[in-house]
Short mmCIF file of C-alpha atoms in Angstrom, two decimals:
data_model
loop_
_atom_site.label_atom_id
_atom_site.label_comp_id
_atom_site.label_asym_id
_atom_site.label_seq_id
_atom_site.Cartn_x
_atom_site.Cartn_y
_atom_site.Cartn_z
CA MET A 1 -60.82 -184.80 -24.79
CA LEU A 2 -59.92 -181.24 -24.58
CA ALA A 3 -57.80 -181.55 -21.26
CA ALA A 4 -55.29 -182.85 -23.69
CA ALA A 5 -54.92 -179.69 -25.34
CA PRO A 6 -51.71 -177.22 -24.67
CA ARG A 7 -52.08 -174.70 -22.23
CA ILE A 8 -52.97 -171.32 -24.49
CA THR A 9 -53.50 -168.00 -23.42
CA ASP A 10 -57.18 -166.65 -23.63
CA ALA A 11 -55.70 -163.55 -24.98
CA PRO A 12 -57.25 -162.04 -28.23
CA ALA A 13 -55.37 -163.36 -31.18
CA ILE A 14 -53.06 -161.57 -33.12
CA PRO A 15 -52.20 -163.56 -36.42
CA PRO A 16 -48.03 -163.33 -36.22
CA GLY A 17 -46.61 -162.02 -39.59
CA PRO A 18 -48.32 -159.53 -42.00
CA SER A 19 -51.22 -157.77 -40.73
CA ARG A 20 -53.01 -158.86 -44.18
CA LEU A 21 -52.62 -162.28 -45.59
CA ARG A 22 -52.69 -160.93 -49.35
CA VAL A 23 -52.03 -164.49 -50.68
CA LEU A 24 -55.57 -164.97 -49.24
CA ASP A 25 -56.99 -162.15 -51.59
CA LEU A 26 -55.28 -163.85 -54.58
CA LEU A 27 -56.67 -167.25 -53.50
CA ARG A 28 -60.02 -165.69 -53.33
CA PHE A 29 -59.68 -164.22 -56.77
CA CYS A 30 -58.76 -167.53 -58.27
CA ALA A 31 -61.87 -169.23 -56.69
CA ALA A 32 -64.37 -166.65 -58.21
CA LEU A 33 -62.52 -166.89 -61.62
CA GLY A 34 -62.58 -170.51 -61.36
CA VAL A 35 -66.28 -170.53 -60.75
CA VAL A 36 -66.84 -167.73 -63.83
CA LEU A 37 -65.08 -170.41 -66.36
CA PHE A 38 -67.09 -173.35 -65.22
CA HIS A 39 -70.04 -171.21 -65.47
CA PHE A 40 -69.05 -169.46 -68.75
CA GLY A 41 -67.91 -172.94 -69.77
CA GLU A 42 -71.46 -174.68 -69.33
CA THR A 43 -73.96 -172.12 -70.07
CA ARG A 44 -76.66 -172.45 -72.05
CA ALA A 45 -76.24 -168.95 -73.51
CA TRP A 46 -74.06 -170.72 -76.55
CA GLY A 47 -76.81 -172.83 -77.73
CA THR A 48 -74.74 -175.86 -77.23
CA PRO A 49 -73.67 -178.12 -74.38
CA ASN A 50 -69.90 -178.39 -76.06
CA ALA A 51 -68.78 -175.24 -76.95
CA PHE A 52 -65.29 -175.91 -75.82
CA PRO A 53 -64.85 -179.21 -75.56
CA ALA A 54 -61.06 -179.14 -74.71
CA LEU A 55 -61.26 -175.99 -72.35
CA SER A 56 -64.11 -177.53 -70.60
CA MET A 57 -62.18 -180.31 -69.45
CA VAL A 58 -60.29 -177.91 -67.32
CA THR A 59 -62.85 -175.47 -66.50
CA VAL A 60 -65.21 -178.37 -65.16
CA PHE A 61 -63.18 -177.91 -61.82
CA GLY A 62 -63.91 -174.62 -61.42
CA VAL A 63 -67.11 -175.50 -59.39
CA TYR A 64 -65.03 -176.18 -56.77
CA GLY A 65 -63.81 -172.89 -56.25
CA VAL A 66 -66.86 -172.71 -53.86
CA ARG A 67 -65.32 -174.98 -51.47
CA LEU A 68 -62.21 -173.08 -51.77
CA PHE A 69 -64.24 -169.87 -50.91
CA PHE A 70 -65.69 -171.96 -47.67
CA LEU A 71 -62.44 -172.94 -46.70
CA ILE A 72 -60.92 -169.46 -46.59
CA SER A 73 -64.08 -167.99 -44.87
CA GLY A 74 -63.31 -170.69 -41.93
CA PHE A 75 -60.10 -168.96 -41.80
CA VAL A 76 -60.53 -165.61 -42.18
CA ILE A 77 -64.01 -165.47 -40.09
CA LEU A 78 -62.77 -166.63 -36.97
CA MET A 79 -59.84 -164.52 -37.28
CA SER A 80 -61.97 -161.51 -37.52
CA ALA A 81 -64.06 -162.53 -34.82
CA TRP A 82 -61.66 -163.32 -32.21
CA GLY A 83 -61.39 -160.76 -29.33
CA ARG A 84 -64.40 -158.75 -30.78
CA ALA A 85 -68.10 -158.67 -28.96
CA PRO A 86 -70.80 -160.21 -30.98
CA GLY A 87 -72.18 -156.86 -32.15
CA HIS A 88 -69.25 -155.40 -33.76
CA PHE A 89 -68.61 -158.64 -35.70
CA ALA A 90 -72.38 -158.69 -36.80
CA ALA A 91 -71.91 -155.00 -37.69
CA SER A 92 -68.44 -155.97 -39.80
CA ARG A 93 -70.00 -158.67 -41.78
CA ILE A 94 -73.45 -156.84 -42.47
CA ALA A 95 -71.36 -153.84 -43.85
CA ARG A 96 -68.97 -156.02 -45.83
CA LEU A 97 -72.11 -158.05 -47.58
CA PHE A 98 -74.81 -156.01 -48.02
CA PRO A 99 -73.80 -152.73 -50.07
CA ALA A 100 -72.66 -155.24 -53.09
CA TYR A 101 -75.47 -157.62 -52.80
CA TRP A 102 -78.17 -155.05 -52.56
CA ALA A 103 -76.80 -153.57 -55.98
CA SER A 104 -76.80 -157.07 -57.37
CA VAL A 105 -80.62 -157.43 -56.56
CA LEU A 106 -81.46 -154.32 -57.72
CA VAL A 107 -79.58 -154.20 -61.04
CA LEU A 108 -79.85 -157.96 -61.96
CA GLY A 109 -83.72 -157.82 -60.56
CA GLY A 110 -84.32 -155.11 -62.83
CA LEU A 111 -83.02 -156.55 -65.92
CA ALA A 112 -85.09 -159.91 -65.34
CA LEU A 113 -88.36 -157.96 -64.42
CA GLY A 114 -87.17 -156.06 -67.80
CA GLY A 115 -87.00 -159.59 -69.77
CA LEU A 116 -83.70 -159.85 -69.73
CA VAL A 117 -83.33 -163.28 -67.80
CA THR A 118 -80.93 -166.19 -67.32
CA ASP A 119 -83.96 -168.49 -66.05
CA HIS A 120 -87.04 -167.33 -64.84
CA ARG A 121 -88.79 -163.72 -64.51
CA PRO A 122 -88.63 -163.24 -60.90
CA SER A 123 -92.37 -162.41 -59.03
CA LEU A 124 -92.25 -159.06 -56.68
CA PRO A 125 -92.28 -161.32 -53.64
CA GLU A 126 -89.56 -163.02 -54.48
CA LEU A 127 -87.46 -160.22 -55.37
CA LEU A 128 -88.44 -158.71 -51.77
CA ALA A 129 -87.39 -161.84 -50.10
CA ASN A 130 -84.10 -161.92 -51.76
CA VAL A 131 -83.16 -158.45 -50.55
CA THR A 132 -83.26 -159.89 -47.05
CA MET A 133 -80.71 -162.61 -48.55
CA LEU A 134 -82.65 -164.89 -45.93
CA GLN A 135 -84.59 -166.32 -49.09
CA HIS A 136 -82.97 -169.74 -48.56
CA GLY A 137 -84.36 -169.81 -45.44
CA PHE A 138 -88.07 -168.83 -46.36
CA GLY A 139 -87.88 -171.50 -49.10
CA VAL A 140 -87.72 -168.51 -51.77
CA ARG A 141 -86.16 -169.32 -54.90
CA ASP A 142 -82.52 -167.52 -55.62
CA LEU A 143 -82.50 -164.40 -57.91
CA GLU A 144 -79.42 -165.75 -59.14
CA ILE A 145 -78.04 -169.14 -59.07
CA VAL A 146 -75.21 -168.06 -57.23
CA TYR A 147 -76.78 -166.76 -54.40
CA TRP A 148 -77.10 -170.01 -52.52
CA THR A 149 -73.84 -170.03 -51.11
CA LEU A 150 -74.75 -166.78 -49.09
CA TRP A 151 -76.82 -168.57 -47.01
CA GLN A 152 -74.22 -170.94 -46.09
CA GLU A 153 -72.39 -168.20 -45.20
CA LEU A 154 -74.73 -166.63 -43.00
CA VAL A 155 -75.54 -169.44 -40.90
CA PHE A 156 -71.68 -169.79 -40.56
CA TYR A 157 -71.44 -166.20 -39.25
CA ALA A 158 -74.22 -166.71 -36.95
CA LEU A 159 -72.57 -169.78 -35.38
CA VAL A 160 -69.31 -167.89 -34.95
CA ALA A 161 -71.55 -164.85 -33.59
CA CYS A 162 -72.83 -167.20 -30.88
CA LEU A 163 -69.40 -168.24 -30.09
CA ALA A 164 -68.13 -164.86 -29.80
CA ALA A 165 -71.04 -164.12 -27.55
CA VAL A 166 -69.31 -166.39 -24.59
CA ARG A 167 -65.73 -165.08 -25.66
CA ILE A 168 -63.69 -167.28 -28.15
CA THR A 169 -60.63 -168.98 -26.53
CA TYR A 170 -58.77 -171.78 -28.16
CA ARG A 171 -60.27 -174.63 -26.33
CA ARG A 172 -64.02 -173.34 -26.79
CA CYS A 173 -62.92 -173.25 -30.62
CA LEU A 174 -61.96 -177.37 -30.15
CA ALA A 175 -65.04 -177.63 -28.25
CA PHE A 176 -67.14 -175.95 -30.64
CA MET A 177 -65.55 -178.00 -33.99
CA GLY A 178 -65.98 -181.04 -31.89
CA ALA A 179 -69.73 -180.46 -31.33
CA TRP A 180 -70.62 -179.21 -34.79
CA VAL A 181 -68.90 -182.48 -36.42
CA LEU A 182 -71.01 -184.81 -33.49
CA LEU A 183 -74.20 -182.91 -34.57
CA LEU A 184 -73.58 -183.18 -38.50
CA ALA A 185 -73.44 -187.19 -38.00
CA VAL A 186 -76.50 -187.18 -35.68
CA ALA A 187 -78.51 -184.64 -38.26
CA ASP A 188 -77.41 -187.23 -41.15
CA ARG A 189 -78.46 -190.03 -38.99
CA VAL A 190 -81.96 -188.95 -37.65
CA ASN A 191 -82.47 -187.00 -40.82
CA ALA A 192 -83.38 -183.79 -38.56
CA ASP A 193 -84.30 -180.83 -40.85
CA LEU A 194 -83.54 -178.43 -38.05
CA LEU A 195 -80.05 -179.70 -37.58
CA GLN A 196 -79.32 -179.88 -41.05
CA ALA A 197 -80.58 -176.09 -41.71
CA VAL A 198 -78.35 -174.89 -39.01
CA LEU A 199 -75.15 -177.17 -39.54
CA VAL A 200 -74.78 -176.40 -43.32
CA PRO A 201 -73.47 -179.95 -43.89
CA PHE A 202 -72.37 -179.01 -47.51
CA GLY A 203 -69.98 -175.88 -46.16
CA ALA A 204 -69.53 -177.14 -42.81
CA PRO A 205 -66.47 -179.56 -43.53
CA TYR A 206 -64.50 -176.61 -45.13
CA PHE A 207 -65.67 -173.95 -42.33
CA ILE A 208 -64.35 -176.36 -39.56
CA ALA A 209 -61.13 -177.17 -41.58
CA GLY A 210 -60.64 -173.33 -42.13
CA MET A 211 -61.23 -172.71 -38.45
CA ALA A 212 -58.64 -175.15 -37.46
CA LEU A 213 -56.09 -173.98 -40.03
CA PHE A 214 -56.31 -170.57 -38.15
CA LEU A 215 -55.54 -172.29 -34.92
CA VAL A 216 -52.53 -173.55 -36.70
CA HIS A 217 -51.69 -170.48 -37.98
CA ARG A 218 -52.09 -168.54 -34.61
CA PHE A 219 -51.02 -171.42 -32.14
CA GLY A 220 -48.81 -173.83 -33.81
CA GLY A 221 -49.22 -177.35 -35.40
CA SER A 222 -50.74 -178.91 -32.08
CA LEU A 223 -52.58 -182.20 -32.75
CA PHE A 224 -56.26 -181.34 -32.16
CA PRO A 225 -56.37 -178.60 -34.76
CA TRP A 226 -54.93 -180.97 -37.29
CA LEU A 227 -57.41 -183.82 -36.48
CA PHE A 228 -60.19 -181.26 -37.45
CA VAL A 229 -58.31 -180.62 -40.57
CA GLY A 230 -58.17 -183.97 -41.26
CA VAL A 231 -62.14 -184.70 -40.62
CA GLY A 232 -62.89 -181.44 -42.75
CA TRP A 233 -61.01 -182.98 -45.58
CA SER A 234 -62.11 -186.56 -45.18
CA LEU A 235 -66.09 -185.15 -44.75
CA GLY A 236 -65.54 -182.81 -48.00
CA LEU A 237 -64.27 -185.70 -49.91
CA TYR A 238 -67.13 -187.90 -48.84
CA THR A 239 -69.99 -185.24 -49.79
CA ALA A 240 -68.18 -184.25 -53.21
CA LEU A 241 -67.65 -188.08 -54.04
CA SER A 242 -71.31 -188.63 -53.36
CA GLU A 243 -73.14 -186.47 -55.06
CA GLU A 244 -71.56 -187.61 -58.75
CA PRO A 245 -69.85 -184.50 -59.71
CA PRO A 246 -69.34 -183.36 -63.10
CA ALA A 247 -66.04 -184.83 -63.58
CA VAL A 248 -67.34 -188.29 -63.11
CA ARG A 249 -69.72 -187.97 -65.93
CA ARG A 250 -67.03 -186.24 -68.27
CA PHE A 251 -64.40 -188.71 -67.34
CA GLY A 252 -66.07 -191.84 -66.26
CA GLN A 253 -66.02 -193.04 -62.24
CA ALA A 254 -62.59 -193.96 -61.62
CA LEU A 255 -60.57 -191.29 -63.45
CA GLY A 256 -63.31 -188.70 -62.72
CA SER A 257 -63.52 -189.74 -58.78
CA ALA A 258 -59.28 -189.56 -58.71
CA LEU A 259 -59.47 -186.03 -60.37
CA VAL A 260 -61.86 -184.70 -57.89
CA ALA A 261 -60.17 -186.40 -55.17
CA GLY A 262 -56.98 -184.60 -56.37
CA VAL A 263 -58.60 -181.14 -56.74
CA ILE A 264 -60.26 -181.24 -53.23
CA SER A 265 -56.56 -182.23 -51.81
CA LEU A 266 -54.68 -179.91 -53.49
CA ILE A 267 -57.37 -176.99 -52.28
CA PHE A 268 -56.73 -178.51 -48.62
CA LEU A 269 -52.92 -178.45 -49.18
CA VAL A 270 -52.62 -174.93 -50.40
CA MET A 271 -54.56 -173.67 -47.47
CA ILE A 272 -52.39 -175.45 -44.93
CA LEU A 273 -48.99 -173.59 -46.59
CA VAL A 274 -50.88 -170.71 -45.98
CA ALA A 275 -51.23 -171.48 -42.50
CA VAL A 276 -48.13 -172.55 -41.93
CA GLY A 277 -46.80 -169.59 -43.37
CA ALA A 278 -45.15 -170.93 -46.34
CA PHE A 279 -46.91 -168.02 -48.61
CA ASP A 280 -46.08 -165.09 -45.78
CA ARG A 281 -43.30 -163.27 -48.74
CA ILE A 282 -46.32 -163.01 -51.04
CA ALA A 283 -47.14 -159.55 -50.15
CA TRP A 284 -47.87 -157.49 -53.04
CA ARG A 285 -50.14 -154.50 -52.63
CA TRP A 286 -52.10 -155.15 -56.08
CA LEU A 287 -53.25 -158.34 -54.67
CA THR A 288 -55.49 -156.42 -52.27
CA VAL A 289 -57.56 -155.01 -55.74
CA LEU A 290 -58.05 -158.63 -56.63
CA GLY A 291 -59.46 -159.45 -53.48
CA ALA A 292 -61.81 -156.19 -53.59
CA LEU A 293 -63.20 -157.35 -56.88
CA THR A 294 -63.93 -161.04 -55.55
CA TYR A 295 -66.90 -160.75 -54.06
CA PRO A 296 -68.97 -158.27 -56.84
CA LEU A 297 -67.53 -160.67 -59.53
CA TYR A 298 -69.07 -163.65 -57.92
CA LEU A 299 -72.20 -161.86 -57.35
CA PHE A 300 -72.91 -160.55 -60.94
CA HIS A 301 -70.95 -162.44 -63.54
CA HIS A 302 -73.50 -164.97 -64.13
CA HIS A 303 -76.49 -162.72 -65.46
CA VAL A 304 -74.11 -160.27 -67.02
CA GLY A 305 -71.96 -162.98 -68.99
CA PHE A 306 -75.27 -165.15 -69.73
CA LEU A 307 -76.62 -161.85 -71.59
CA LEU A 308 -73.18 -160.70 -73.03
CA ILE A 309 -72.52 -164.24 -74.37
CA ARG A 310 -76.15 -164.72 -75.85
CA TRP A 311 -75.73 -161.56 -77.74
CA LEU A 312 -72.49 -161.62 -78.99
CA HIS A 313 -71.28 -165.16 -79.88
CA PRO A 314 -73.72 -165.09 -82.98
CA VAL A 315 -71.78 -162.25 -84.13
CA LEU A 316 -68.09 -162.65 -82.80
CA GLY A 317 -67.93 -166.59 -82.11
CA SER A 318 -67.09 -168.67 -79.32
CA ARG A 319 -63.34 -168.01 -78.81
CA LEU A 320 -63.58 -164.29 -78.94
CA THR A 321 -66.84 -163.72 -76.94
CA LEU A 322 -65.41 -165.97 -73.98
CA PRO A 323 -62.50 -163.37 -73.11
CA LEU A 324 -64.86 -160.30 -73.83
CA ALA A 325 -67.07 -161.74 -71.58
CA VAL A 326 -64.72 -162.40 -68.57
CA ALA A 327 -63.34 -158.73 -69.23
CA ALA A 328 -66.87 -157.44 -68.95
CA VAL A 329 -67.65 -158.88 -65.82
CA LEU A 330 -64.34 -158.05 -64.41
CA VAL A 331 -64.91 -154.30 -65.35
CA VAL A 332 -68.57 -154.53 -63.79
CA ALA A 333 -66.78 -156.10 -60.78
CA TYR A 334 -64.66 -153.11 -60.37
CA GLY A 335 -67.32 -150.38 -60.98
CA VAL A 336 -69.34 -151.95 -58.08
CA HIS A 337 -66.59 -152.10 -55.97
CA ARG A 338 -65.66 -148.63 -56.68
CA LEU A 339 -68.78 -146.99 -57.05
CA VAL A 340 -70.77 -149.11 -54.27
CA GLU A 341 -68.67 -150.54 -51.78
CA ARG A 342 -66.19 -148.20 -51.30
CA PRO A 343 -68.28 -145.46 -50.47
CA LEU A 344 -71.13 -147.30 -48.60
CA GLN A 345 -69.15 -149.77 -46.82
CA PRO A 346 -67.29 -147.81 -44.03
CA ARG A 347 -70.53 -145.58 -43.73
CA MET A 348 -72.73 -148.48 -42.74
CA ARG A 349 -69.99 -149.81 -40.78
CA ALA A 350 -69.65 -146.43 -38.69
CA ALA A 351 -73.74 -146.22 -38.54
CA LEU A 352 -74.01 -149.46 -37.20
CA ASP A 353 -71.27 -149.24 -34.48
CA ARG A 354 -73.08 -145.96 -33.29
CA SER A 355 -76.15 -147.84 -33.72
CA LEU A 356 -74.79 -150.50 -31.02
CA ALA A 357 -74.16 -147.56 -28.82
CA ALA A 358 -77.26 -145.86 -29.06
CA ASP A 359 -78.15 -146.46 -25.07
CA ALA A 360 -74.90 -145.24 -23.86
CA GLY A 361 -74.89 -142.65 -21.37
CA ARG A 362 -78.49 -142.70 -21.13
CA VAL A 363 -80.27 -143.79 -17.77
CA PRO A 364 -84.11 -145.47 -18.47
CA PRO A 365 -86.80 -143.48 -16.64
CA ALA A 366 -87.52 -146.56 -14.19
CA GLU A 367 -83.74 -146.71 -13.27
CA THR A 368 -84.08 -143.04 -12.29
CA ALA A 369 -86.99 -143.16 -10.44
CA ALA A 370 -85.67 -146.25 -8.26
CA VAL A 371 -82.30 -144.21 -7.47
CA SER A 372 -83.73 -140.63 -6.56
CA PRO A 373 -85.38 -141.71 -3.31
CA VAL A 374 -82.16 -142.81 -2.15
CA SER A 375 -79.96 -140.18 -3.53
CA SER A 376 -82.42 -137.53 -1.63
CA MET A 377 -81.75 -138.81 1.43
CA PRO A 378 -79.55 -136.68 3.87
CA ALA A 379 -75.83 -137.69 4.24
CA PRO A 380 -74.48 -138.44 7.65
CA MET A 381 -72.96 -135.20 9.32
CA SER A 382 -69.32 -135.23 8.62
CA ALA A 383 -68.74 -133.67 11.85
CA SER A 384 -70.09 -136.63 13.88
CA VAL A 385 -66.93 -138.50 12.10
CA ALA A 386 -64.11 -136.57 12.18
CA ALA A 387 -64.87 -134.77 15.67
CA PRO A 388 -62.96 -136.62 18.57
CA VAL A 389 -65.14 -138.03 21.33
CA SER A 390 -64.87 -136.52 24.95
CA ALA A 391 -67.79 -137.72 26.75
CA PRO A 392 -69.59 -140.89 26.81
CA VAL A 393 -71.20 -141.29 23.36
CA SER A 394 -74.30 -143.52 24.21
CA ALA A 395 -75.85 -146.37 25.80
CA SER A 396 -75.34 -148.64 22.49
CA VAL A 397 -71.57 -148.19 23.07
CA ALA A 398 -70.58 -150.99 25.77
CA ALA A 399 -67.64 -149.23 27.42
CA PRO A 400 -67.36 -145.97 28.45
CA VAL A 401 -64.73 -143.50 26.45
CA SER A 402 -62.32 -141.95 28.80
CA ALA A 403 -59.89 -140.19 26.60
CA PRO A 404 -60.68 -138.52 23.08
CA VAL A 405 -61.19 -141.24 20.15
CA SER A 406 -59.22 -140.21 17.28
CA ALA A 407 -60.98 -143.58 14.95
CA PRO A 408 -64.29 -142.53 13.36
CA VAL A 409 -67.07 -143.95 15.04
CA SER A 410 -69.69 -143.45 12.60
CA ALA A 411 -70.46 -147.40 12.47
CA ALA A 412 -71.84 -146.86 16.28
CA VAL A 413 -73.82 -143.57 15.73
CA SER A 414 -75.26 -143.82 12.42
CA PRO A 415 -76.35 -146.26 9.95
CA PRO A 416 -74.19 -146.51 6.93
CA ALA A 417 -74.23 -144.25 3.89
CA PRO A 418 -76.90 -145.87 1.42
CA TYR A 419 -75.06 -147.14 -1.70
CA VAL A 420 -76.04 -145.08 -4.59
CA GLU A 421 -75.63 -146.56 -8.06
CA LYS A 422 -73.16 -144.77 -10.14
CA THR A 423 -74.71 -143.22 -13.47
CA THR A 424 -71.83 -141.76 -15.06
CA PRO A 425 -72.33 -141.67 -18.84
CA GLY A 426 -71.00 -144.46 -20.96
CA ALA A 427 -69.75 -146.32 -17.70
CA SER A 428 -72.70 -148.91 -16.75
CA TYR A 429 -74.95 -148.70 -19.85
CA LEU A 430 -73.23 -149.55 -22.75
CA PRO A 431 -75.05 -152.70 -24.66
CA ARG A 432 -73.77 -156.23 -24.51
CA GLY A 433 -72.24 -155.49 -28.27
CA GLY A 434 -70.60 -152.13 -27.59
#
């Protein structure tokens, strides 16, 4: 299968065009804003399920912003992991995700414990499990409903780190995606819980398609990556239409299914245009600010918005409360970015990088003990090597020497010098991730 792939260099990938695809920042912000509007339009805080009958016909599709997140993540995470050791990749992801996440757990958990809840009041064990971001794996309830996507992302990062451990190349990416698709089918067939947990069937079609689109972006549009884009699109539509989406309940089976298929196809089309460079001219610097707001906006919007809507709409009415709630969660996101992410992310990243190289230049005592007896042996006399021989050497030499010998004869008169392992600081003791 992979033999038909084009011959591609295994050098680390450097994407063509601008060093940062700012259009992805815009798309991430649009995806987050879609999720915000979906939650604000459907929230129970209004006291009625039909607070915005006309607007909700559009905002109901904001739920598919999560699919766009996953598609962008497949593209960006493969790009950031290429050429990196798994340790440095893990350090970059931890520093990127955890500062704002911990802030959300502390703030929103404190509000919930104080009685300002959106759904239920968490227990202390639930809060402690949520601090790790692994609560979904432990079967513990998420503190916030939006946290469920973080488990999907974490599993994807772990899979990419495993790929980075064997060094990411074009062909290995193709093999990785092919194995993932095949195992998805096997896991669904045999109903294997372990495989289901590792393969994240909900996000997998979008992660796979995003990775394939990065290969298109980096190496050009050869057949294999496009096949994986098509597989991701097909599986994405299959899973979306199998779960009875909200649009089907709103518009009916025929029209709702067609609209869902159209929205997901539009998401794929936009990312295809990104991959082929159609949006490379969109490089406005302010888009980076929007991209920076995306993650804290996603983490905080549901809880903060729910409380604001519940407090304000009886006084101000629905039409005024909605834009105020959206503006408020944007301000909160900006505050979290400036006060939490900007100061903590670089410090955490630097600390993690230092931790990866903590053993550099330090020889473990056991290795020192093994080397010291060898290094204490006397070295062969240099004179016996360099001086010419004017007499018969010894019985071990087969032929008599009748003339000065200019070549060294240390191999005949003494054993070779013992091998001593180099212990130059930093030369041989960097960890695998360093």
